[in-house]
PDB file of C-alpha atoms in Angstrom:
ATOM      1  CA  MET D   1      95.149  18.850  17.608  1.00  0.00           C
ATOM      2  CA  SER D   2      92.197  16.545  18.173  1.00  0.00           C
ATOM      3  CA  ILE D   3      88.729  17.951  17.414  1.00  0.00           C
ATOM      4  CA  LEU D   4      87.684  16.658  20.827  1.00  0.00           C
ATOM      5  CA  GLN D   5      90.343  18.702  22.621  1.00  0.00           C
ATOM      6  CA  PRO D   6      88.090  21.683  23.477  1.00  0.00           C
ATOM      7  CA  ILE D   7      85.625  19.219  25.067  1.00  0.00           C
ATOM      8  CA  THR D   8      88.245  17.195  26.918  1.00  0.00           C
ATOM      9  CA  ARG D   9      89.772  20.437  28.240  1.00  0.00           C
ATOM     10  CA  LEU D  10      86.445  21.047  30.017  1.00  0.00           C
ATOM     11  CA  SER D  11      87.124  18.023  32.209  1.00  0.00           C
ATOM     12  CA  SER D  12      89.741  20.168  33.952  1.00  0.00           C
ATOM     13  CA  PRO D  13      88.002  21.732  37.016  1.00  0.00           C
ATOM     14  CA  PRO D  14      89.508  25.255  36.650  1.00  0.00           C
ATOM     15  CA  VAL D  15      88.731  25.349  32.898  1.00  0.00           C
ATOM     16  CA  PHE D  16      85.155  24.178  33.562  1.00  0.00           C
ATOM     17  CA  PHE D  17      84.738  26.692  36.398  1.00  0.00           C
ATOM     18  CA  GLU D  18      85.727  29.600  34.167  1.00  0.00           C
ATOM     19  CA  ALA D  19      83.872  28.373  31.047  1.00  0.00           C
ATOM     20  CA  SER D  20      80.650  27.779  33.002  1.00  0.00           C
ATOM     21  CA  ALA D  21      80.756  31.340  34.377  1.00  0.00           C
ATOM     22  CA  LYS D  22      81.000  32.688  30.822  1.00  0.00           C
ATOM     23  CA  LEU D  23      78.217  30.364  29.652  1.00  0.00           C
ATOM     24  CA  LEU D  24      75.933  31.419  32.515  1.00  0.00           C
ATOM     25  CA  ARG D  25      76.250  35.050  31.444  1.00  0.00           C
ATOM     26  CA  VAL D  26      74.531  34.011  28.185  1.00  0.00           C
ATOM     27  CA  THR D  27      72.101  31.298  29.344  1.00  0.00           C
ATOM     28  CA  VAL D  28      70.542  33.156  32.316  1.00  0.00           C
ATOM     29  CA  PRO D  29      69.321  36.264  30.393  1.00  0.00           C
ATOM     30  CA  SER D  30      68.295  34.070  27.423  1.00  0.00           C
ATOM     31  CA  ALA D  31      66.298  31.780  29.736  1.00  0.00           C
ATOM     32  CA  ILE D  32      64.527  34.716  31.399  1.00  0.00           C
ATOM     33  CA  ALA D  33      63.689  36.312  28.014  1.00  0.00           C
ATOM     34  CA  LEU D  34      62.488  33.092  26.365  1.00  0.00           C
ATOM     35  CA  CYS D  35      60.433  32.035  29.423  1.00  0.00           C
ATOM     36  CA  ALA D  36      58.766  35.480  29.568  1.00  0.00           C
ATOM     37  CA  ILE D  37      57.990  35.435  25.826  1.00  0.00           C
ATOM     38  CA  GLY D  38      56.828  31.803  25.992  1.00  0.00           C
ATOM     39  CA  MET D  39      54.563  32.466  28.960  1.00  0.00           C
ATOM     40  CA  ALA D  40      53.027  35.562  27.321  1.00  0.00           C
ATOM     41  CA  MET D  41      52.474  33.594  24.095  1.00  0.00           C
ATOM     42  CA  ALA D  42      50.944  30.670  25.999  1.00  0.00           C
ATOM     43  CA  LEU D  43      48.472  32.911  27.803  1.00  0.00           C
ATOM     44  CA  PHE D  44      47.613  35.507  25.157  1.00  0.00           C
ATOM     45  CA  PHE D  45      48.833  34.461  21.681  1.00  0.00           C
ATOM     46  CA  ALA D  46      48.185  30.719  21.307  1.00  0.00           C
ATOM     47  CA  PRO D  47      44.727  29.950  19.895  1.00  0.00           C
ATOM     48  CA  THR D  48      42.021  28.237  21.931  1.00  0.00           C
ATOM     49  CA  ASP D  49      41.832  24.466  21.464  1.00  0.00           C
ATOM     50  CA  VAL D  50      38.766  23.296  19.568  1.00  0.00           C
ATOM     51  CA  GLN D  51      38.162  20.306  21.868  1.00  0.00           C
ATOM     52  CA  GLN D  52      39.442  21.319  25.316  1.00  0.00           C
ATOM     53  CA  GLY D  53      38.882  25.074  25.215  1.00  0.00           C
ATOM     54  CA  GLU D  54      41.175  27.282  27.325  1.00  0.00           C
ATOM     55  CA  VAL D  55      42.282  24.652  29.843  1.00  0.00           C
ATOM     56  CA  TYR D  56      44.637  23.046  27.292  1.00  0.00           C
ATOM     57  CA  ARG D  57      47.040  25.996  27.996  1.00  0.00           C
ATOM     58  CA  VAL D  58      48.411  23.901  30.875  1.00  0.00           C
ATOM     59  CA  LEU D  59      50.181  22.011  28.055  1.00  0.00           C
ATOM     60  CA  TYR D  60      52.688  24.892  27.752  1.00  0.00           C
ATOM     61  CA  VAL D  61      54.113  24.135  31.182  1.00  0.00           C
ATOM     62  CA  HIS D  62      53.240  20.445  31.459  1.00  0.00           C
ATOM     63  CA  VAL D  63      54.889  19.239  28.227  1.00  0.00           C
ATOM     64  CA  PRO D  64      58.174  21.203  28.661  1.00  0.00           C
ATOM     65  CA  THR D  65      58.545  20.092  32.314  1.00  0.00           C
ATOM     66  CA  ALA D  66      57.836  16.466  31.339  1.00  0.00           C
ATOM     67  CA  TRP D  67      60.376  16.632  28.496  1.00  0.00           C
ATOM     68  CA  MET D  68      62.955  18.210  30.829  1.00  0.00           C
ATOM     69  CA  SER D  69      62.381  15.517  33.468  1.00  0.00           C
ATOM     70  CA  MET D  70      63.392  12.880  30.887  1.00  0.00           C
ATOM     71  CA  LEU D  71      66.083  14.892  29.072  1.00  0.00           C
ATOM     72  CA  ILE D  72      67.851  15.799  32.327  1.00  0.00           C
ATOM     73  CA  TYR D  73      67.925  12.131  33.318  1.00  0.00           C
ATOM     74  CA  VAL D  74      69.408  11.158  29.937  1.00  0.00           C
ATOM     75  CA  VAL D  75      72.075  13.885  30.234  1.00  0.00           C
ATOM     76  CA  ALA D  76      72.854  12.885  33.852  1.00  0.00           C
ATOM     77  CA  SER D  77      73.242   9.282  32.656  1.00  0.00           C
ATOM     78  CA  GLY D  78      75.592  10.510  29.917  1.00  0.00           C
ATOM     79  CA  TYR D  79      77.770  12.169  32.559  1.00  0.00           C
ATOM     80  CA  ALA D  80      77.500   9.006  34.683  1.00  0.00           C
ATOM     81  CA  MET D  81      78.881   6.948  31.774  1.00  0.00           C
ATOM     82  CA  ILE D  82      81.665   9.473  31.142  1.00  0.00           C
ATOM     83  CA  HIS D  83      82.522   9.339  34.842  1.00  0.00           C
ATOM     84  CA  TRP D  84      82.479   5.523  34.819  1.00  0.00           C
ATOM     85  CA  ILE D  85      84.966   5.467  31.925  1.00  0.00           C
ATOM     86  CA  TYR D  86      87.211   8.489  32.597  1.00  0.00           C
ATOM     87  CA  ARG D  87      86.599   9.102  36.333  1.00  0.00           C
ATOM     88  CA  SER D  88      86.747  12.847  35.875  1.00  0.00           C
ATOM     89  CA  THR D  89      85.644  15.064  38.746  1.00  0.00           C
ATOM     90  CA  VAL D  90      83.688  17.433  36.482  1.00  0.00           C
ATOM     91  CA  SER D  91      81.506  14.631  35.046  1.00  0.00           C
ATOM     92  CA  ALA D  92      80.684  13.405  38.578  1.00  0.00           C
ATOM     93  CA  VAL D  93      79.830  16.934  39.686  1.00  0.00           C
ATOM     94  CA  MET D  94      77.630  17.533  36.612  1.00  0.00           C
ATOM     95  CA  MET D  95      75.808  14.228  37.233  1.00  0.00           C
ATOM     96  CA  ARG D  96      75.130  15.292  40.850  1.00  0.00           C
ATOM     97  CA  ALA D  97      74.137  18.845  39.851  1.00  0.00           C
ATOM     98  CA  LEU D  98      71.533  17.650  37.351  1.00  0.00           C
ATOM     99  CA  LEU D  99      69.657  15.297  39.689  1.00  0.00           C
ATOM    100  CA  PRO D 100      67.829  17.866  41.914  1.00  0.00           C
ATOM    101  CA  THR D 101      66.775  19.961  38.891  1.00  0.00           C
ATOM    102  CA  GLY D 102      65.478  16.797  37.213  1.00  0.00           C
ATOM    103  CA  ALA D 103      63.535  15.852  40.346  1.00  0.00           C
ATOM    104  CA  TRP D 104      61.921  19.311  40.505  1.00  0.00           C
ATOM    105  CA  MET D 105      60.937  19.091  36.827  1.00  0.00           C
ATOM    106  CA  THR D 106      59.408  15.631  37.378  1.00  0.00           C
ATOM    107  CA  LEU D 107      57.394  16.956  40.325  1.00  0.00           C
ATOM    108  CA  ALA D 108      56.232  19.919  38.209  1.00  0.00           C
ATOM    109  CA  ALA D 109      55.218  17.581  35.349  1.00  0.00           C
ATOM    110  CA  LEU D 110      53.227  15.393  37.754  1.00  0.00           C
ATOM    111  CA  VAL D 111      51.482  18.292  39.525  1.00  0.00           C
ATOM    112  CA  THR D 112      50.638  20.255  36.340  1.00  0.00           C
ATOM    113  CA  GLY D 113      49.458  17.018  34.684  1.00  0.00           C
ATOM    114  CA  SER D 114      47.302  16.280  37.695  1.00  0.00           C
ATOM    115  CA  LEU D 115      45.784  19.787  37.571  1.00  0.00           C
ATOM    116  CA  TRP D 116      45.075  19.302  33.866  1.00  0.00           C
ATOM    117  CA  GLY D 117      43.654  15.824  34.467  1.00  0.00           C
ATOM    118  CA  LYS D 118      40.804  16.943  36.717  1.00  0.00           C
ATOM    119  CA  PRO D 119      38.888  19.078  34.163  1.00  0.00           C
ATOM    120  CA  THR D 120      39.668  16.820  31.183  1.00  0.00           C
ATOM    121  CA  TRP D 121      39.654  13.279  32.625  1.00  0.00           C
ATOM    122  CA  GLY D 122      37.553  13.954  35.719  1.00  0.00           C
ATOM    123  CA  THR D 123      40.311  12.853  38.107  1.00  0.00           C
ATOM    124  CA  TYR D 124      43.591  14.215  39.479  1.00  0.00           C
ATOM    125  CA  TRP D 125      45.293  10.831  39.366  1.00  0.00           C
ATOM    126  CA  ILE D 126      44.939   7.415  37.770  1.00  0.00           C
ATOM    127  CA  TRP D 127      47.355   4.468  37.779  1.00  0.00           C
ATOM    128  CA  ASP D 128      47.885   4.804  34.050  1.00  0.00           C
ATOM    129  CA  ALA D 129      51.161   3.628  32.394  1.00  0.00           C
ATOM    130  CA  ARG D 130      52.446   7.145  31.563  1.00  0.00           C
ATOM    131  CA  LEU D 131      51.631   8.581  34.996  1.00  0.00           C
ATOM    132  CA  SER D 132      52.984   5.580  36.905  1.00  0.00           C
ATOM    133  CA  THR D 133      56.299   5.483  35.025  1.00  0.00           C
ATOM    134  CA  GLU D 134      56.719   9.263  35.523  1.00  0.00           C
ATOM    135  CA  LEU D 135      56.053   8.802  39.257  1.00  0.00           C
ATOM    136  CA  LEU D 136      58.658   6.022  39.235  1.00  0.00           C
ATOM    137  CA  LEU D 137      61.113   8.525  37.702  1.00  0.00           C
ATOM    138  CA  LEU D 138      60.499  10.875  40.646  1.00  0.00           C
ATOM    139  CA  PHE D 139      61.258   8.025  43.071  1.00  0.00           C
ATOM    140  CA  ILE D 140      64.435   7.179  41.118  1.00  0.00           C
ATOM    141  CA  TYR D 141      65.552  10.823  41.335  1.00  0.00           C
ATOM    142  CA  ILE D 142      64.817  10.950  45.091  1.00  0.00           C
ATOM    143  CA  GLY D 143      66.680   7.656  45.627  1.00  0.00           C
ATOM    144  CA  LEU D 144      69.717   8.903  43.708  1.00  0.00           C
ATOM    145  CA  ILE D 145      69.744  12.247  45.575  1.00  0.00           C
ATOM    146  CA  ALA D 146      69.584  10.326  48.875  1.00  0.00           C
ATOM    147  CA  LEU D 147      72.437   8.075  47.719  1.00  0.00           C
ATOM    148  CA  ALA D 148      74.442  11.134  46.617  1.00  0.00           C
ATOM    149  CA  SER D 149      74.299  12.609  50.122  1.00  0.00           C
ATOM    150  CA  LEU D 150      74.923   9.381  52.085  1.00  0.00           C
ATOM    151  CA  VAL D 151      78.613   9.971  52.707  1.00  0.00           C
ATOM    152  CA  GLU D 152      80.160  13.334  53.586  1.00  0.00           C
ATOM    153  CA  ASP D 153      83.128  12.747  51.286  1.00  0.00           C
ATOM    154  CA  GLU D 154      81.132  12.821  48.040  1.00  0.00           C
ATOM    155  CA  SER D 155      83.919  11.434  45.880  1.00  0.00           C
ATOM    156  CA  LYS D 156      83.511   8.047  47.643  1.00  0.00           C
ATOM    157  CA  THR D 157      79.996   7.515  46.245  1.00  0.00           C
ATOM    158  CA  ASP D 158      80.586   8.781  42.695  1.00  0.00           C
ATOM    159  CA  ARG D 159      81.090   5.364  41.100  1.00  0.00           C
ATOM    160  CA  VAL D 160      78.087   3.695  42.732  1.00  0.00           C
ATOM    161  CA  LEU D 161      75.929   6.754  41.996  1.00  0.00           C
ATOM    162  CA  ALA D 162      77.003   6.627  38.334  1.00  0.00           C
ATOM    163  CA  LEU D 163      76.138   2.921  38.161  1.00  0.00           C
ATOM    164  CA  PHE D 164      72.657   3.354  39.662  1.00  0.00           C
ATOM    165  CA  THR D 165      71.973   6.411  37.473  1.00  0.00           C
ATOM    166  CA  VAL D 166      72.726   4.373  34.346  1.00  0.00           C
ATOM    167  CA  ILE D 167      70.561   1.466  35.580  1.00  0.00           C
ATOM    168  CA  GLY D 168      67.643   3.885  36.090  1.00  0.00           C
ATOM    169  CA  LEU D 169      67.934   4.943  32.442  1.00  0.00           C
ATOM    170  CA  VAL D 170      65.804   1.905  31.515  1.00  0.00           C
ATOM    171  CA  ASN D 171      62.749   3.826  32.782  1.00  0.00           C
ATOM    172  CA  ILE D 172      63.095   6.659  30.216  1.00  0.00           C
ATOM    173  CA  PRO D 173      62.007   4.718  27.072  1.00  0.00           C
ATOM    174  CA  LEU D 174      59.263   3.166  29.200  1.00  0.00           C
ATOM    175  CA  ILE D 175      57.911   6.653  29.985  1.00  0.00           C
ATOM    176  CA  TYR D 176      58.297   7.921  26.441  1.00  0.00           C
ATOM    177  CA  PHE D 177      56.741   4.931  24.698  1.00  0.00           C
ATOM    178  CA  SER D 178      54.212   4.074  27.435  1.00  0.00           C
ATOM    179  CA  VAL D 179      51.476   5.735  25.355  1.00  0.00           C
ATOM    180  CA  VAL D 180      52.424   3.482  22.420  1.00  0.00           C
ATOM    181  CA  PHE D 181      53.039   0.195  24.294  1.00  0.00           C
ATOM    182  CA  TRP D 182      49.881   0.269  26.406  1.00  0.00           C
ATOM    183  CA  ASN D 183      46.319   1.528  26.113  1.00  0.00           C
ATOM    184  CA  THR D 184      46.406   4.572  28.342  1.00  0.00           C
ATOM    185  CA  LEU D 185      44.160   7.465  29.255  1.00  0.00           C
ATOM    186  CA  HIS D 186      47.066   9.819  28.556  1.00  0.00           C
ATOM    187  CA  GLN D 187      47.116  11.348  25.087  1.00  0.00           C
ATOM    188  CA  GLY D 188      49.795  10.343  22.545  1.00  0.00           C
ATOM    189  CA  ALA D 189      53.144  12.054  22.007  1.00  0.00           C
ATOM    190  CA  SER D 190      52.805  15.795  21.373  1.00  0.00           C
ATOM    191  CA  LEU D 191      55.468  15.988  18.646  1.00  0.00           C
ATOM    192  CA  GLY D 192      57.928  13.831  16.776  1.00  0.00           C
ATOM    193  CA  ALA D 193      56.939  10.273  17.610  1.00  0.00           C
ATOM    194  CA  PRO D 194      55.044   8.040  15.154  1.00  0.00           C
ATOM    195  CA  GLY D 195      51.368   8.858  15.420  1.00  0.00           C
ATOM    196  CA  ALA D 196      52.086  12.183  17.146  1.00  0.00           C
ATOM    197  CA  SER D 197      49.163  14.564  17.287  1.00  0.00           C
ATOM    198  CA  ARG D 198      49.066  17.321  14.698  1.00  0.00           C
ATOM    199  CA  MET D 199      49.299  20.693  16.396  1.00  0.00           C
ATOM    200  CA  ALA D 200      48.496  24.062  14.860  1.00  0.00           C
ATOM    201  CA  GLY D 201      51.559  26.105  13.819  1.00  0.00           C
ATOM    202  CA  ASP D 202      50.950  28.835  16.437  1.00  0.00           C
ATOM    203  CA  MET D 203      50.649  26.219  19.179  1.00  0.00           C
ATOM    204  CA  LYS D 204      53.898  24.535  18.051  1.00  0.00           C
ATOM    205  CA  LEU D 205      55.721  27.881  18.010  1.00  0.00           C
ATOM    206  CA  THR D 206      54.505  28.707  21.532  1.00  0.00           C
ATOM    207  CA  LEU D 207      55.537  25.265  22.761  1.00  0.00           C
ATOM    208  CA  LEU D 208      58.959  25.771  21.152  1.00  0.00           C
ATOM    209  CA  PHE D 209      59.505  29.061  23.051  1.00  0.00           C
ATOM    210  CA  CYS D 210      58.344  27.557  26.368  1.00  0.00           C
ATOM    211  CA  THR D 211      60.553  24.481  25.906  1.00  0.00           C
ATOM    212  CA  ALA D 212      63.628  26.470  24.855  1.00  0.00           C
ATOM    213  CA  GLY D 213      63.181  28.822  27.830  1.00  0.00           C
ATOM    214  CA  LEU D 214      62.802  26.001  30.330  1.00  0.00           C
ATOM    215  CA  TRP D 215      65.712  24.083  28.786  1.00  0.00           C
ATOM    216  CA  LEU D 216      67.976  27.110  29.205  1.00  0.00           C
ATOM    217  CA  ALA D 217      66.661  27.641  32.763  1.00  0.00           C
ATOM    218  CA  CYS D 218      67.416  24.012  33.672  1.00  0.00           C
ATOM    219  CA  ALA D 219      70.864  24.194  32.060  1.00  0.00           C
ATOM    220  CA  SER D 220      71.595  27.395  34.016  1.00  0.00           C
ATOM    221  CA  LEU D 221      70.430  25.878  37.309  1.00  0.00           C
ATOM    222  CA  ALA D 222      72.514  22.736  36.792  1.00  0.00           C
ATOM    223  CA  LEU D 223      75.603  24.708  35.759  1.00  0.00           C
ATOM    224  CA  ALA D 224      75.285  27.080  38.720  1.00  0.00           C
ATOM    225  CA  ARG D 225      74.912  24.151  41.147  1.00  0.00           C
ATOM    226  CA  ALA D 226      77.841  22.326  39.508  1.00  0.00           C
ATOM    227  CA  ARG D 227      80.139  25.339  40.011  1.00  0.00           C
ATOM    228  CA  TRP D 228      79.511  25.446  43.768  1.00  0.00           C
ATOM    229  CA  LEU D 229      79.690  21.669  44.156  1.00  0.00           C
ATOM    230  CA  LEU D 230      83.012  21.747  42.326  1.00  0.00           C
ATOM    231  CA  LEU D 231      84.339  24.532  44.535  1.00  0.00           C
ATOM    232  CA  GLN D 232      83.216  22.601  47.628  1.00  0.00           C
ATOM    233  CA  ARG D 233      84.913  19.429  46.448  1.00  0.00           C
ATOM    234  CA  GLU D 234      88.129  21.062  45.312  1.00  0.00           C
ATOM    235  CA  GLU D 235      88.503  23.290  48.381  1.00  0.00           C
ATOM    236  CA  ASP D 236      92.100  22.212  48.963  1.00  0.00           C
ATOM    237  CA  ALA D 237      93.205  22.413  45.323  1.00  0.00           C
ATOM    238  CA  ALA D 238      95.686  25.107  44.328  1.00  0.00           C
ATOM    239  CA  TRP D 239      93.351  26.694  41.744  1.00  0.00           C
ATOM    240  CA  THR D 240      90.548  27.274  44.269  1.00  0.00           C
ATOM    241  CA  ARG D 241      92.898  28.925  46.762  1.00  0.00           C
ATOM    242  CA  LYS D 242      93.644  31.600  44.171  1.00  0.00           C
ATOM    243  CA  LEU D 243      89.941  32.522  43.920  1.00  0.00           C
ATOM    244  CA  GLU D 244      88.288  35.050  46.205  1.00  0.00           C
ATOM    245  CA  PRO D 245      86.204  33.444  48.975  1.00  0.00           C
TER     246      PRO D 245
ATOM    247  CA  MET P   1      36.033  22.438  41.685  1.00  0.00           C
ATOM    248  CA  MET P   2      38.719  24.718  40.262  1.00  0.00           C
ATOM    249  CA  THR P   3      37.766  27.012  37.428  1.00  0.00           C
ATOM    250  CA  THR P   4      39.694  26.960  34.138  1.00  0.00           C
ATOM    251  CA  THR P   5      41.511  30.199  35.004  1.00  0.00           C
ATOM    252  CA  MET P   6      42.518  28.834  38.415  1.00  0.00           C
ATOM    253  CA  THR P   7      43.794  25.584  36.851  1.00  0.00           C
ATOM    254  CA  ILE P   8      45.954  27.456  34.325  1.00  0.00           C
ATOM    255  CA  ALA P   9      47.190  29.949  36.958  1.00  0.00           C
ATOM    256  CA  ALA P  10      48.014  27.154  39.441  1.00  0.00           C
ATOM    257  CA  SER P  11      49.979  25.198  36.796  1.00  0.00           C
ATOM    258  CA  PHE P  12      52.051  28.180  35.722  1.00  0.00           C
ATOM    259  CA  ALA P  13      52.575  29.319  39.327  1.00  0.00           C
ATOM    260  CA  PHE P  14      53.692  25.842  40.437  1.00  0.00           C
ATOM    261  CA  THR P  15      56.259  25.637  37.631  1.00  0.00           C
ATOM    262  CA  VAL P  16      57.659  29.065  38.546  1.00  0.00           C
ATOM    263  CA  LEU P  17      57.710  28.015  42.228  1.00  0.00           C
ATOM    264  CA  VAL P  18      59.651  24.860  41.405  1.00  0.00           C
ATOM    265  CA  VAL P  19      62.330  26.845  39.530  1.00  0.00           C
ATOM    266  CA  ALA P  20      62.463  29.364  42.416  1.00  0.00           C
ATOM    267  CA  LEU P  21      62.898  26.554  44.967  1.00  0.00           C
ATOM    268  CA  ASP P  22      65.737  25.011  42.972  1.00  0.00           C
ATOM    269  CA  LEU P  23      67.377  28.433  42.749  1.00  0.00           C
ATOM    270  CA  ALA P  24      66.951  28.906  46.521  1.00  0.00           C
ATOM    271  CA  ALA P  25      68.659  25.535  47.120  1.00  0.00           C
ATOM    272  CA  ILE P  26      71.610  26.625  44.930  1.00  0.00           C
ATOM    273  CA  ARG P  27      71.878  29.941  46.803  1.00  0.00           C
ATOM    274  CA  ALA P  28      71.923  28.034  50.110  1.00  0.00           C
ATOM    275  CA  LEU P  29      74.724  25.812  48.758  1.00  0.00           C
ATOM    276  CA  ARG P  30      76.639  28.926  47.631  1.00  0.00           C
ATOM    277  CA  ARG P  31      76.247  30.473  51.101  1.00  0.00           C
ATOM    278  CA  ARG P  32      77.554  27.298  52.764  1.00  0.00           C
ATOM    279  CA  VAL P  33      80.558  27.021  50.438  1.00  0.00           C
ATOM    280  CA  ARG P  34      81.416  30.732  50.774  1.00  0.00           C
ATOM    281  CA  MET P  35      81.123  30.618  54.570  1.00  0.00           C
ATOM    282  CA  LYS P  36      83.420  27.589  54.745  1.00  0.00           C
ATOM    283  CA  ARG P  37      85.948  29.231  52.453  1.00  0.00           C
ATOM    284  CA  MET P  38      85.895  32.466  54.463  1.00  0.00           C
ATOM    285  CA  LEU P  39      86.398  30.595  57.735  1.00  0.00           C
ATOM    286  CA  LYS P  40      89.323  28.734  56.191  1.00  0.00           C
ATOM    287  CA  ALA P  41      90.963  31.847  54.745  1.00  0.00           C
TER     288      ALA P  41
END
């Protein structure tokens, strides 16, 4: 038996439908719990920043939403590549299910960043490299969602949607490294990257909870959307006829 | 000009709103799919 067999089995629509239901029973309560803990920690536990004061707490929603906006695009591109190679229905459905959640996260990152920008930079918006490339990501998401809904029979646009999703992937390293490549008003990477700012342990822990909670929330939203998109697409298949309406 | 508390509250509220809107869109999709399936059955 190949070690990849459990993964390849998930490309079968009925197997995916059942497995995703089981997974959602774990991810939804975990997401709610982690988001609640993360939010409480962000508002009451995390220490005040020595330079920015209390307003830096916007970071606990801005950074996770910005990370999710990029991560979701990378994962959607992964599914796009899988679909391009194997043409499986589940990979196409997952690619489509991730796009709206990614667009919402990008909008949230832009709006929360803008709200944070006013008290710290003195402006809601500036045509800075990081902000402009993130705005471009929102336009890419909107374009792909529009393309996804062009034709009623969704399976006809899967291949072209997969191709354009992969092409748009070029914007992700531009966003991530924009603060390194260009002189920008935006601060450097929060964690991980070379030259990343050093955060206090309590701040890192709070950010970890907020990010894990939002990641699970996004995964749950995408999985839930994928299940209904799959059911819609496979309405004439034998396995869907056995299910209750 | 927004106060610090208002800025933090608005950021958190907008993020929660965004998740709620995405959830509402999924529920609308579920309603459509269920309705279609019921009409077909």
